[in-house]
XYZ file of C-alpha atoms in Angstrom:
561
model
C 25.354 6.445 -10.332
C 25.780 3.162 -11.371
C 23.921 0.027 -9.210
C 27.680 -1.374 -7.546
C 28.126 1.896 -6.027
C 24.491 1.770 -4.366
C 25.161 -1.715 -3.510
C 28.380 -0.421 -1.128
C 26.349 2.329 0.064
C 23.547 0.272 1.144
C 26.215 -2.153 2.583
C 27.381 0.699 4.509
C 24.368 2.075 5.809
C 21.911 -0.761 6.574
C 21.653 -0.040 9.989
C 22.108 3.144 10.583
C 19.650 5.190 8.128
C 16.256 5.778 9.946
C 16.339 6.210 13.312
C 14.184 4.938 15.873
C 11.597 6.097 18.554
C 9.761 4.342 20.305
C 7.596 6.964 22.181
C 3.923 5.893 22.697
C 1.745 8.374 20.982
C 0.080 10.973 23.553
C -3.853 10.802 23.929
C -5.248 12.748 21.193
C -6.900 16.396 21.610
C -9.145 15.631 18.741
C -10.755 12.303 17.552
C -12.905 12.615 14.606
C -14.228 9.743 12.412
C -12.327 8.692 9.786
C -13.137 6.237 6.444
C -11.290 5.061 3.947
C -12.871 4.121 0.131
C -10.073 2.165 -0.810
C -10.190 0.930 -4.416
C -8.486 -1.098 -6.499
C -6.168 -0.559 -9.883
C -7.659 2.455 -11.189
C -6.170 6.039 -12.646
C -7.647 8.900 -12.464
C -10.315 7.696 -15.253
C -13.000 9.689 -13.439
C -15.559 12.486 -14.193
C -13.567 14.725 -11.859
C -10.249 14.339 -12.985
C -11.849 15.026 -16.643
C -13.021 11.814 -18.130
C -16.500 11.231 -18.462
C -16.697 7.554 -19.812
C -17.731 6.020 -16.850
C -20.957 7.780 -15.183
C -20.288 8.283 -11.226
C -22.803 9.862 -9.677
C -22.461 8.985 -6.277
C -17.868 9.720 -6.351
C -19.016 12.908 -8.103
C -21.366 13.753 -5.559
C -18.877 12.901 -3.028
C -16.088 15.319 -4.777
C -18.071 18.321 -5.117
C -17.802 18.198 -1.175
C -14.179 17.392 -1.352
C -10.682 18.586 -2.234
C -9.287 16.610 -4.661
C -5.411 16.080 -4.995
C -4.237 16.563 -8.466
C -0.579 14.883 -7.826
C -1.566 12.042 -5.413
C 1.064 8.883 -6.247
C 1.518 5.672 -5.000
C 5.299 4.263 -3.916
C 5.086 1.186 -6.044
C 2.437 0.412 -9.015
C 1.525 -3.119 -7.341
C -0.753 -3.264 -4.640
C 1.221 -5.291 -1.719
C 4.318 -3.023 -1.824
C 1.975 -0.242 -1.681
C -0.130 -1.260 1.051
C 2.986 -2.011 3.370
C 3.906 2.061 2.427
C 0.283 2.738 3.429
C 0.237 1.035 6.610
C 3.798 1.530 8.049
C 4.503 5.249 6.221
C 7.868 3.646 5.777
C 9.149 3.040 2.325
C 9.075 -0.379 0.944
C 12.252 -0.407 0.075
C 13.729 0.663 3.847
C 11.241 -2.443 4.901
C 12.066 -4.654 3.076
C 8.637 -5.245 1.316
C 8.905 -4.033 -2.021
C 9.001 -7.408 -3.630
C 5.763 -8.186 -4.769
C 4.419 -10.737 -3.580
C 6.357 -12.112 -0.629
C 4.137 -14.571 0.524
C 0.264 -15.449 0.787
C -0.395 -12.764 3.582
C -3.386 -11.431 1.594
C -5.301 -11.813 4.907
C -4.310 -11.345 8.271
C -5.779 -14.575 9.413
C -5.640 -18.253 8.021
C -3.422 -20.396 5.753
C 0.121 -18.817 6.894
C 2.226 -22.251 4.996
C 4.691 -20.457 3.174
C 6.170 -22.530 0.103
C 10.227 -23.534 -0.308
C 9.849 -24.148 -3.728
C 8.336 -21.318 -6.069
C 9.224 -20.271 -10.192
C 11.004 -17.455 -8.570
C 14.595 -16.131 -8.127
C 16.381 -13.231 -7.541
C 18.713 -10.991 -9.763
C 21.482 -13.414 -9.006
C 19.299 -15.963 -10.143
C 19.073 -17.462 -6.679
C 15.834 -19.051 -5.489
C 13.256 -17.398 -3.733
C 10.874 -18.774 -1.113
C 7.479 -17.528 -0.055
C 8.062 -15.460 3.489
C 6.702 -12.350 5.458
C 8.730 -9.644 5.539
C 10.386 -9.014 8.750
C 10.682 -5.261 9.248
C 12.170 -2.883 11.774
C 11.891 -4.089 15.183
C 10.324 -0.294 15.875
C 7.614 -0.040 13.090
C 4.383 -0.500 13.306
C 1.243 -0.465 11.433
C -0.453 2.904 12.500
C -3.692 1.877 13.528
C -2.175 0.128 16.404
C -1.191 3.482 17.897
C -4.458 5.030 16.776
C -5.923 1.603 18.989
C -4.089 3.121 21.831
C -5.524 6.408 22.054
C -9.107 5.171 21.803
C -10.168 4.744 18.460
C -11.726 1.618 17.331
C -10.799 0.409 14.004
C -11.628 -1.865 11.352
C -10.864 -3.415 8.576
C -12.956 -4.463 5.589
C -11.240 -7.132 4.718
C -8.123 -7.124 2.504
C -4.840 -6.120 4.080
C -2.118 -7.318 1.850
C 0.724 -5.672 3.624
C 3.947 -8.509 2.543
C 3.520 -9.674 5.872
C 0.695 -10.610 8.500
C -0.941 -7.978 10.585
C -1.006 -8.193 14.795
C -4.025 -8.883 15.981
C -3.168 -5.577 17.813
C -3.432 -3.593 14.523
C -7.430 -3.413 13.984
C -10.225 -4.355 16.418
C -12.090 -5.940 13.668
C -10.443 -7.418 10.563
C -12.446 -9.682 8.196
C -15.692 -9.754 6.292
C -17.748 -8.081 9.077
C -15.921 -5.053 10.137
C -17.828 -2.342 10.297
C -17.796 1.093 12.242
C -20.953 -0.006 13.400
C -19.720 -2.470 16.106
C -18.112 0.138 18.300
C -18.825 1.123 21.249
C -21.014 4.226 21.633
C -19.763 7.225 21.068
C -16.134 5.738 19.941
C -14.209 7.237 17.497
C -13.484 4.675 14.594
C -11.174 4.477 11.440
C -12.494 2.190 9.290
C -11.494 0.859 5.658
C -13.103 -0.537 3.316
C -11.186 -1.722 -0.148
C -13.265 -2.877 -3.148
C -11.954 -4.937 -5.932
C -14.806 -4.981 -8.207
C -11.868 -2.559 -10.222
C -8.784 -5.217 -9.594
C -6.895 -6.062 -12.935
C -8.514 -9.647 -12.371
C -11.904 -8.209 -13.542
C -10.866 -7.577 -16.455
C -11.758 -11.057 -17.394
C -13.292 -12.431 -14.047
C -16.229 -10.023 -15.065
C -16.757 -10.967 -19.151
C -19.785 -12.124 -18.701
C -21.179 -8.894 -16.742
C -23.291 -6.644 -19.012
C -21.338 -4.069 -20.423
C -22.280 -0.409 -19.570
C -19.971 1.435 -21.427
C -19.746 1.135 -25.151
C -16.194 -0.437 -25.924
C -16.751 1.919 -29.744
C -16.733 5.255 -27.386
C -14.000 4.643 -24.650
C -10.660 6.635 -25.027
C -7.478 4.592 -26.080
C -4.227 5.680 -25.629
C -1.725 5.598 -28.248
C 0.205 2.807 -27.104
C -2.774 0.425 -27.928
C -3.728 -1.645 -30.738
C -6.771 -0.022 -31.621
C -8.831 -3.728 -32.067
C -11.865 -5.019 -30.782
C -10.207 -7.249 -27.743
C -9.017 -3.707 -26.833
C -11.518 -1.825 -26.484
C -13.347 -4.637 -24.964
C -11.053 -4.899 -22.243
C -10.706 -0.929 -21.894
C -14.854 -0.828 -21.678
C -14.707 -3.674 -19.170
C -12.557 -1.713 -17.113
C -14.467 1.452 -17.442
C -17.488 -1.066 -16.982
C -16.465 -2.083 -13.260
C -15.594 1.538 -11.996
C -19.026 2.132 -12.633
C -19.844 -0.799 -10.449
C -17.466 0.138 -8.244
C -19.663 3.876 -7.710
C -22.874 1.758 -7.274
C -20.682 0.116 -3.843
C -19.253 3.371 -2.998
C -23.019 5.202 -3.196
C -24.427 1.746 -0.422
C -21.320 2.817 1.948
C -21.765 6.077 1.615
C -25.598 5.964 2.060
C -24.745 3.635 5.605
C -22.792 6.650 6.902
C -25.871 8.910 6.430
C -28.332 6.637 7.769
C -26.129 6.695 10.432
C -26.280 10.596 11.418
C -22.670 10.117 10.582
C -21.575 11.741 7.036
C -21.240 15.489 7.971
C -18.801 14.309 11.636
C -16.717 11.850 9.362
C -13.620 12.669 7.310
C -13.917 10.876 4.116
C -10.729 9.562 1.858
C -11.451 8.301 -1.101
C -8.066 6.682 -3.180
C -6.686 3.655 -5.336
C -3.989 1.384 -4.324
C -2.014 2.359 -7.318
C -3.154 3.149 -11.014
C -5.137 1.617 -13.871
C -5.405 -2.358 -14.225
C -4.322 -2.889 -17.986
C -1.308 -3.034 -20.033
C 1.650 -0.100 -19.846
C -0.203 1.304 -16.169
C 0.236 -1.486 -13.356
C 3.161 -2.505 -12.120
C 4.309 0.578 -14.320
C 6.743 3.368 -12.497
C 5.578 6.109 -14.507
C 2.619 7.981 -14.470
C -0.047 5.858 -15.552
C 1.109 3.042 -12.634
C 1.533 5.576 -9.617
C -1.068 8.304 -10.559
C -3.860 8.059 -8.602
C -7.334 9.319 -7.778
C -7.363 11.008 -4.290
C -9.798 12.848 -2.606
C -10.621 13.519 0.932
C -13.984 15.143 2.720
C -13.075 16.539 5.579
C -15.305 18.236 8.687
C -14.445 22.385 7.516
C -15.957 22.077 4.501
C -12.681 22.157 2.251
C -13.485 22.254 -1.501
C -11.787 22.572 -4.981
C -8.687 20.947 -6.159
C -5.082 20.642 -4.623
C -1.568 20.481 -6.900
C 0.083 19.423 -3.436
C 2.092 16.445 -3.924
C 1.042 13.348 -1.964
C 3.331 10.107 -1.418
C 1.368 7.144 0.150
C 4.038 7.196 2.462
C 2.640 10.567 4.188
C -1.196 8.583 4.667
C -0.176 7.231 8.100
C 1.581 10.669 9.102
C -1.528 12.470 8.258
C -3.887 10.490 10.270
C -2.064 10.067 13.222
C -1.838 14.368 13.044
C -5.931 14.467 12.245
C -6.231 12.116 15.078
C -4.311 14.448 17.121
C -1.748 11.731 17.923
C 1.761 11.858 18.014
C 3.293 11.175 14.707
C 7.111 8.955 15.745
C 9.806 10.081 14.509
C 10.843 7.369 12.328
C 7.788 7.626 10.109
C 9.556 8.875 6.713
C 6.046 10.545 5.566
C 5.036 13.621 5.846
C 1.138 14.859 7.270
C -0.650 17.041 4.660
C -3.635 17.581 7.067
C -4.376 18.172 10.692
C -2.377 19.563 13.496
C 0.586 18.570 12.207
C 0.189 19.295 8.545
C 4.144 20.219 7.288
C 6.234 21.868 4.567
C 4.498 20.603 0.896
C 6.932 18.549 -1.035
C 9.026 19.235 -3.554
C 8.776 15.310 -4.798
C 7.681 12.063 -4.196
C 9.018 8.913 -5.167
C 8.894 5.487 -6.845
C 10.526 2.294 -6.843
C 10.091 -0.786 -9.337
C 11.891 -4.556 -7.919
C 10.253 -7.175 -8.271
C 6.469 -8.451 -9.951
C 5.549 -11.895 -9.583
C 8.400 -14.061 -11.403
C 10.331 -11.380 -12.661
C 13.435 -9.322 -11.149
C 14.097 -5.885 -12.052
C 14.694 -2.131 -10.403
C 14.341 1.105 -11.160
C 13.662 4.250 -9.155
C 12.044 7.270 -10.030
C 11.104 10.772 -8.715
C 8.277 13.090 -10.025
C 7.523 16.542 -9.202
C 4.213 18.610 -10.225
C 5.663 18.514 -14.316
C 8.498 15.999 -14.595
C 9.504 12.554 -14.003
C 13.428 11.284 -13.693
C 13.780 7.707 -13.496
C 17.227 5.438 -13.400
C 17.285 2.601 -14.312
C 19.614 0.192 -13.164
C 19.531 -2.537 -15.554
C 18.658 -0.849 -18.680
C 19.266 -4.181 -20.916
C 15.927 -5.126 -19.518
C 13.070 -4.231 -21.242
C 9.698 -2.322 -19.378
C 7.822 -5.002 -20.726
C 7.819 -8.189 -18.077
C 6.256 -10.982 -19.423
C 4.150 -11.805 -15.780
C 2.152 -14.861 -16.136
C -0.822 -13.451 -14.322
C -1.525 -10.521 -16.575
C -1.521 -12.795 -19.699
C -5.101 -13.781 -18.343
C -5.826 -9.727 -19.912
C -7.350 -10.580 -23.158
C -6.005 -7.733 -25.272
C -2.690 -8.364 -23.362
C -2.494 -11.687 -24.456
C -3.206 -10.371 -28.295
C -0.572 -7.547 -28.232
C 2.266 -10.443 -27.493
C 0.647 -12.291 -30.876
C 0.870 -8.666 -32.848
C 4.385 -7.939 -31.356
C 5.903 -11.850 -32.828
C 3.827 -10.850 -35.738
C 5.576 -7.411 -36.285
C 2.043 -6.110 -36.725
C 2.534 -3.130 -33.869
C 2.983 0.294 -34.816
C 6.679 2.557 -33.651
C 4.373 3.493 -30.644
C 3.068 0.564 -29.610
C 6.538 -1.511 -29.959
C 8.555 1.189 -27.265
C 7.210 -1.237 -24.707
C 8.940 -4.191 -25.907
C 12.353 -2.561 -26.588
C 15.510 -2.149 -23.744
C 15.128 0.832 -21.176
C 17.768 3.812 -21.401
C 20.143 4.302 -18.562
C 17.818 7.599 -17.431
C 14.365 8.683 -18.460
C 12.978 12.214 -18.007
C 9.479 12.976 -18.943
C 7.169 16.316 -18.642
C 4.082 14.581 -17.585
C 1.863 17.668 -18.527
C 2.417 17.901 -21.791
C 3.338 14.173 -22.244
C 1.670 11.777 -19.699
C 1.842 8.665 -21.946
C 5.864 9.179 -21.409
C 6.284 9.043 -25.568
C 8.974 11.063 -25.402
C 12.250 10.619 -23.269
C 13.571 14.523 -22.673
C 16.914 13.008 -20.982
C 19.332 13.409 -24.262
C 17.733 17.059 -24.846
C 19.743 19.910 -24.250
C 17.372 22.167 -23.494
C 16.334 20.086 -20.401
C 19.816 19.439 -19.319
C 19.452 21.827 -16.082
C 15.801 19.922 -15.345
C 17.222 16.812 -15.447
C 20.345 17.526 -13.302
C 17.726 18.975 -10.680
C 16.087 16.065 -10.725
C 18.996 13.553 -10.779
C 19.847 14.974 -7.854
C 16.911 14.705 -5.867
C 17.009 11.238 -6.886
C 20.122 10.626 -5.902
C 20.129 12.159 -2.530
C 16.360 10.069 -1.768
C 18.589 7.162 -2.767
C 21.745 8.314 -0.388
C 19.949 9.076 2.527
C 17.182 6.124 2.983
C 18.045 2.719 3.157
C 17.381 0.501 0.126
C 17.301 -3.167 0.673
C 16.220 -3.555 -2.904
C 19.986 -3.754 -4.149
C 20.653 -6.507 -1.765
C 19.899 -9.471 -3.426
C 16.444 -10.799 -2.150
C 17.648 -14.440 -1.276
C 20.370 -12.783 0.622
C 17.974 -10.090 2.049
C 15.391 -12.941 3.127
C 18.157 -15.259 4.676
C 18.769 -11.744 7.361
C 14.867 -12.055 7.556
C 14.745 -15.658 8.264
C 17.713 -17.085 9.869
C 18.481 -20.067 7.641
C 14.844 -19.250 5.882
C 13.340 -20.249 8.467
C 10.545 -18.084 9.718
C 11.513 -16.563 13.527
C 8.819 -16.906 16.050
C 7.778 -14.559 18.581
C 8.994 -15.454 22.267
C 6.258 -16.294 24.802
C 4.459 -13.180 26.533
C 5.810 -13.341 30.357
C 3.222 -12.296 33.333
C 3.791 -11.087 36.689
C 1.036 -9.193 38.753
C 1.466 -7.221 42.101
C -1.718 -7.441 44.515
C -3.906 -3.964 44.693
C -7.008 -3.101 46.581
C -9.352 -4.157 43.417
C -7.247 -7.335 42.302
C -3.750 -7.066 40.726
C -1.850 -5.210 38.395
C -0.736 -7.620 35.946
C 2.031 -6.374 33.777
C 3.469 -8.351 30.285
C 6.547 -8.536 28.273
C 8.418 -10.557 26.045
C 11.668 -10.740 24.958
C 11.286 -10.420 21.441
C 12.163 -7.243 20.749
C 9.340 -5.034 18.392
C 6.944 -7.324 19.663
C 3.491 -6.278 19.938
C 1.524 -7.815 23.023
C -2.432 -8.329 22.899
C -5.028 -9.547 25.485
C -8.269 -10.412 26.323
C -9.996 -10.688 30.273
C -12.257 -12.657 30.680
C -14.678 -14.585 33.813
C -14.432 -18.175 31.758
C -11.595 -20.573 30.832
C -13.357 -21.573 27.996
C -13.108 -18.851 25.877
C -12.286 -19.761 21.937
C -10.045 -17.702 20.690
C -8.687 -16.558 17.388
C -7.698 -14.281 14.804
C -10.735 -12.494 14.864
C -11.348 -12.289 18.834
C -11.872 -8.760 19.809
C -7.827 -8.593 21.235
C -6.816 -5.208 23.166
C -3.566 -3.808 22.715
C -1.439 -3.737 25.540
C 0.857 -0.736 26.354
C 0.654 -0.101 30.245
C -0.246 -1.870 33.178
C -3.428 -3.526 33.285
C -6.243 -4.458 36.586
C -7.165 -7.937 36.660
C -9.342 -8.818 39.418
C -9.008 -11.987 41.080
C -10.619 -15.422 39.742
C -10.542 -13.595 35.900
C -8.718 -15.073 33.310
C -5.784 -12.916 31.067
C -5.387 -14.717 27.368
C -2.372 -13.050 25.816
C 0.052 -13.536 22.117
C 2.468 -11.232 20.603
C 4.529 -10.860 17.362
C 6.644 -8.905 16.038
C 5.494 -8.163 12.116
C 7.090 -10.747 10.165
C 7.805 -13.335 13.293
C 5.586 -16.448 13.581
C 3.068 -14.841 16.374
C 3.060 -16.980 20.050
C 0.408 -19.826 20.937
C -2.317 -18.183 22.933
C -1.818 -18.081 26.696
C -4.010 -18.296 29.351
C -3.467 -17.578 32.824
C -5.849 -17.251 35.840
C -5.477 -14.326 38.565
C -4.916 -16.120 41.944
């Protein structure tokens, strides 16, 4: 289908694809603990997926008590787009967040100055400013709803979601968020992302001593088979290995805790590997991930399910024992509410850094199908940021130097209109099956699961993203939450003191507290507000509110007369 006829079909549908409910999750039945091991740019380079380089004692120790997820796959191969998938269990591309990077909301908290001017523009070569996405006035981040049914959650540190989280999202969200400032005997979900494994290592970490020999490590085809690459290919292999050492301190917290065998324990990347040809890639070796999750029955082995990052939040809320809304377009794979397996997941590719693209792909347990909508493009973007890779920056200097093999030069060369690729037998995607006969009918199956993922969820990527930010942003200029309105009726104990605000999507925090001298910020311990609250007389109520992507309110403070 070619991209003008998506273009009038997004037209037509931009309002009306997902529908909305705004139901407030029931109190759970079951609250266990819950941690993620978030990491950063990897594949599934690991003992247990079959790949001994780097020695892992303490993630192997964890997956021999753990059922690990063969077909696991990230939404985008960049980490922003993919976090807002993670967070929301929305698609980036019905959000409006699958342009990476949107603005500087790397943090929830701090320097929120969003720049008019940038080297960007769109695919009508429009300008681009820095913003934060503004997203459906009835999403929200999940942890918010896991807030309101008791669980205390945290945050350690980098959230990375295109836009700025609520302070209503996570109790605690910074450098010191730890399970370990709950309140006894709360539940908790708490993260934890390490970036010793981020692409930036690669050379951030050249001066670290080496622990894997760059002679021995495994190099794929595509690679120029020098000494910068297998340098940078050791490095990498180098820092998971210092990423296990981090894993094996958490991990040894939760024991000292008396906490490890009553905690369900994922363990995932953010998308795959950190070096040329994987991130920001749509095929395998950029979505791929490793996945495995601990959980309290003792579940072992290995899993072909298919997992989307967009079915994370889903399967929380159902191990929580929460209400999973309606609009969520994931599916749970554990819990109460575990569903149907898929038959596919699926990726998109828009924007990275400076340069404008899109493709969109879908994979099931032996294929990938991907369209490509400008195939005069090539995969190759030259991105400013990953020149800093040292054996990317060579493979540019072979390629003007025609010095690359017929292998290593398929990177550099225009896309075809469609790609189809069986990932078992061919996961370096050498060889495009979509002229081959004999795969015509596997191909058609999978064009039209493509094409009906396309036809029935909103895709804001073929708007142009000047034009898409300018619905955002009113005139690009960033909308601000309306002012959080108070009134209180008089009870026995104090008042009932109940808030709104007219911003619709809006999500209202608070603190109570005996002082009027209370400093407040990013990182006060806020409580979400979703019913009525008692305020007793002489207290003081501090309250803000945003809606994700608004500028949040100044912080209010009211006394109870």
């Amino acid at each position: 289908m070619k991209p003008i006829l998506f273009s009038l079909l997004v037209i037509l549908n931009l309002s009306c694809k997902v529908e909305q409910d705004k139901k407030t999750p029931k109190i759970a039945k079951q609250q266990p603990n819950i941690l993620w091991i978030v990491c950063e740019d990897i594949s599934p380079t690991l003992s247990f997926y079959g790949d001994n380089t780097a020695k892992t004692p303490h993630l192997d120790a964890l997956s021999k008590e753990s059922l690990i997820y063969d077909n696991a796959y990230a939404v985008v191969g960049v980490c922003a787009p993919s976090r807002s998938a993670i967070v929301t269990g929305m698609y980036p591309t019905t959000l409006g967040t699958m342009h990476m990077r949107t603005g500087k909301d790397i943090q929830s908290w701090g320097n929120r100055n969003y720049k008019k001017e940038t080297n960007v523009v769109d695919l009508e070569g429009k300008s681009v400013i820095e913003y934060a996405a503004v997203i459906p006035e009835y999403v929200k981040c999940f942890p918010e709803y896991l807030r309101e049914v008791g669980y205390f959650t945290s945050n350690h540190q980098k959230t990375d979601y295109q836009f700025a989280a609520p302070v209503t999202v996570w109790n605690q969200n910074n450098a010191q968020a730890h399970w370990r400032n709950r309140a006894n005997g709360q539940p908790f979900f708490s993260v934890f992302n390490f970036d010793i494994t981020h692409e930036s290592k690669i050379w951030k970490n050249s001066k670290l001593p080496m622990t894997v020999n760059p002679d021995s490590v495994p190099l794929p085809s595509y690679y120029q088979d020098t000494k910068t690459s297998r340098t940078d290919v050791a490095r990498n292999y180098s820092n998971i290995e210092l990423l296990d050492e981090q894993v094996g301190k958490l991990i040894a917290q939760l024991k000292k805790d008396g906490l490890y065998d009553n905690t369900i324990i994922f363990f995932y990347s953010d998308h795959g590997g950190p070096l040329p040809r994987q991130k920001r890639d749509i095929h395998k070796s950029g979505l791929h991930v490793p996945f495995m999750v601990k959980d309290l029955k003792g579940t072992k082995g290995r899993t072909d399910r298919l997992v989307s990052f967009v079915d994370l939040a889903p399967t929380i809320l159902s191990l929580a024992g929460a209400e999973i809304p309606d609009y969520l377009q994931g599916k749970a794979f554990m819990g109460e509410k575990d569903s149907q397996p898929r038959d596919y997941v699926f990726g998109t590719s828009d924007r990275f850094d400076e340069i404008t693209d899109r493709s969109r792909a879908v994979y099931d347990k032996q294929y990938l199908y991907v369209i490509n909508d400008f195939p005069e493009k090539l995969w190759y973007k030259d991105i400013s940021y990953r020149l800093q890779v040292p054996m990317m920056k060579e493979m540019i200097q072979l390629r003007d130097e025609n010095k690359l093999n017929a292998v290593q030069s398929t990177w550099f060369q225009p896309k075809q209109d469609e790609e189809l690729f069986d990932i078992k037998n061919d996961p370096n995607r050498l060889h495009n099956l979509a002229d081959n006969p004999k795969f015509a009918d596997v191909k058609n199956r999978m064009r039209t699961a493509l094409l009906k993922f396309r036809d029935s969820h909103t895709d804001l990527g073929m708007l142009p993203e000047s034009q898409l930010i300018n619905k955002m942003w009113p005139n690009f200029e960033q909308p601000v939450t309306q002012s959080v309105m108070l009134s209180a009726v008089e009870t026995s104990q104090g008042k009932t003191v109940t808030l709104s605000t007219k911003t619709k999507g809006a999500s209202i925090a608070y603190i109570i507290s005996d002082t009027s001298e209370e400093k407040l910020d990013f990182n006060s311990p806020w409580q979400v507000y979703s019913k009525p609250i008692n305020v007793k007389q002489g207290q003081y109520i501090y309250t803000m509110a945003q809606r994700i992507g608004y500028k949040e309110t100044e912080i209010s403070k009211t006394k109870i007369e």
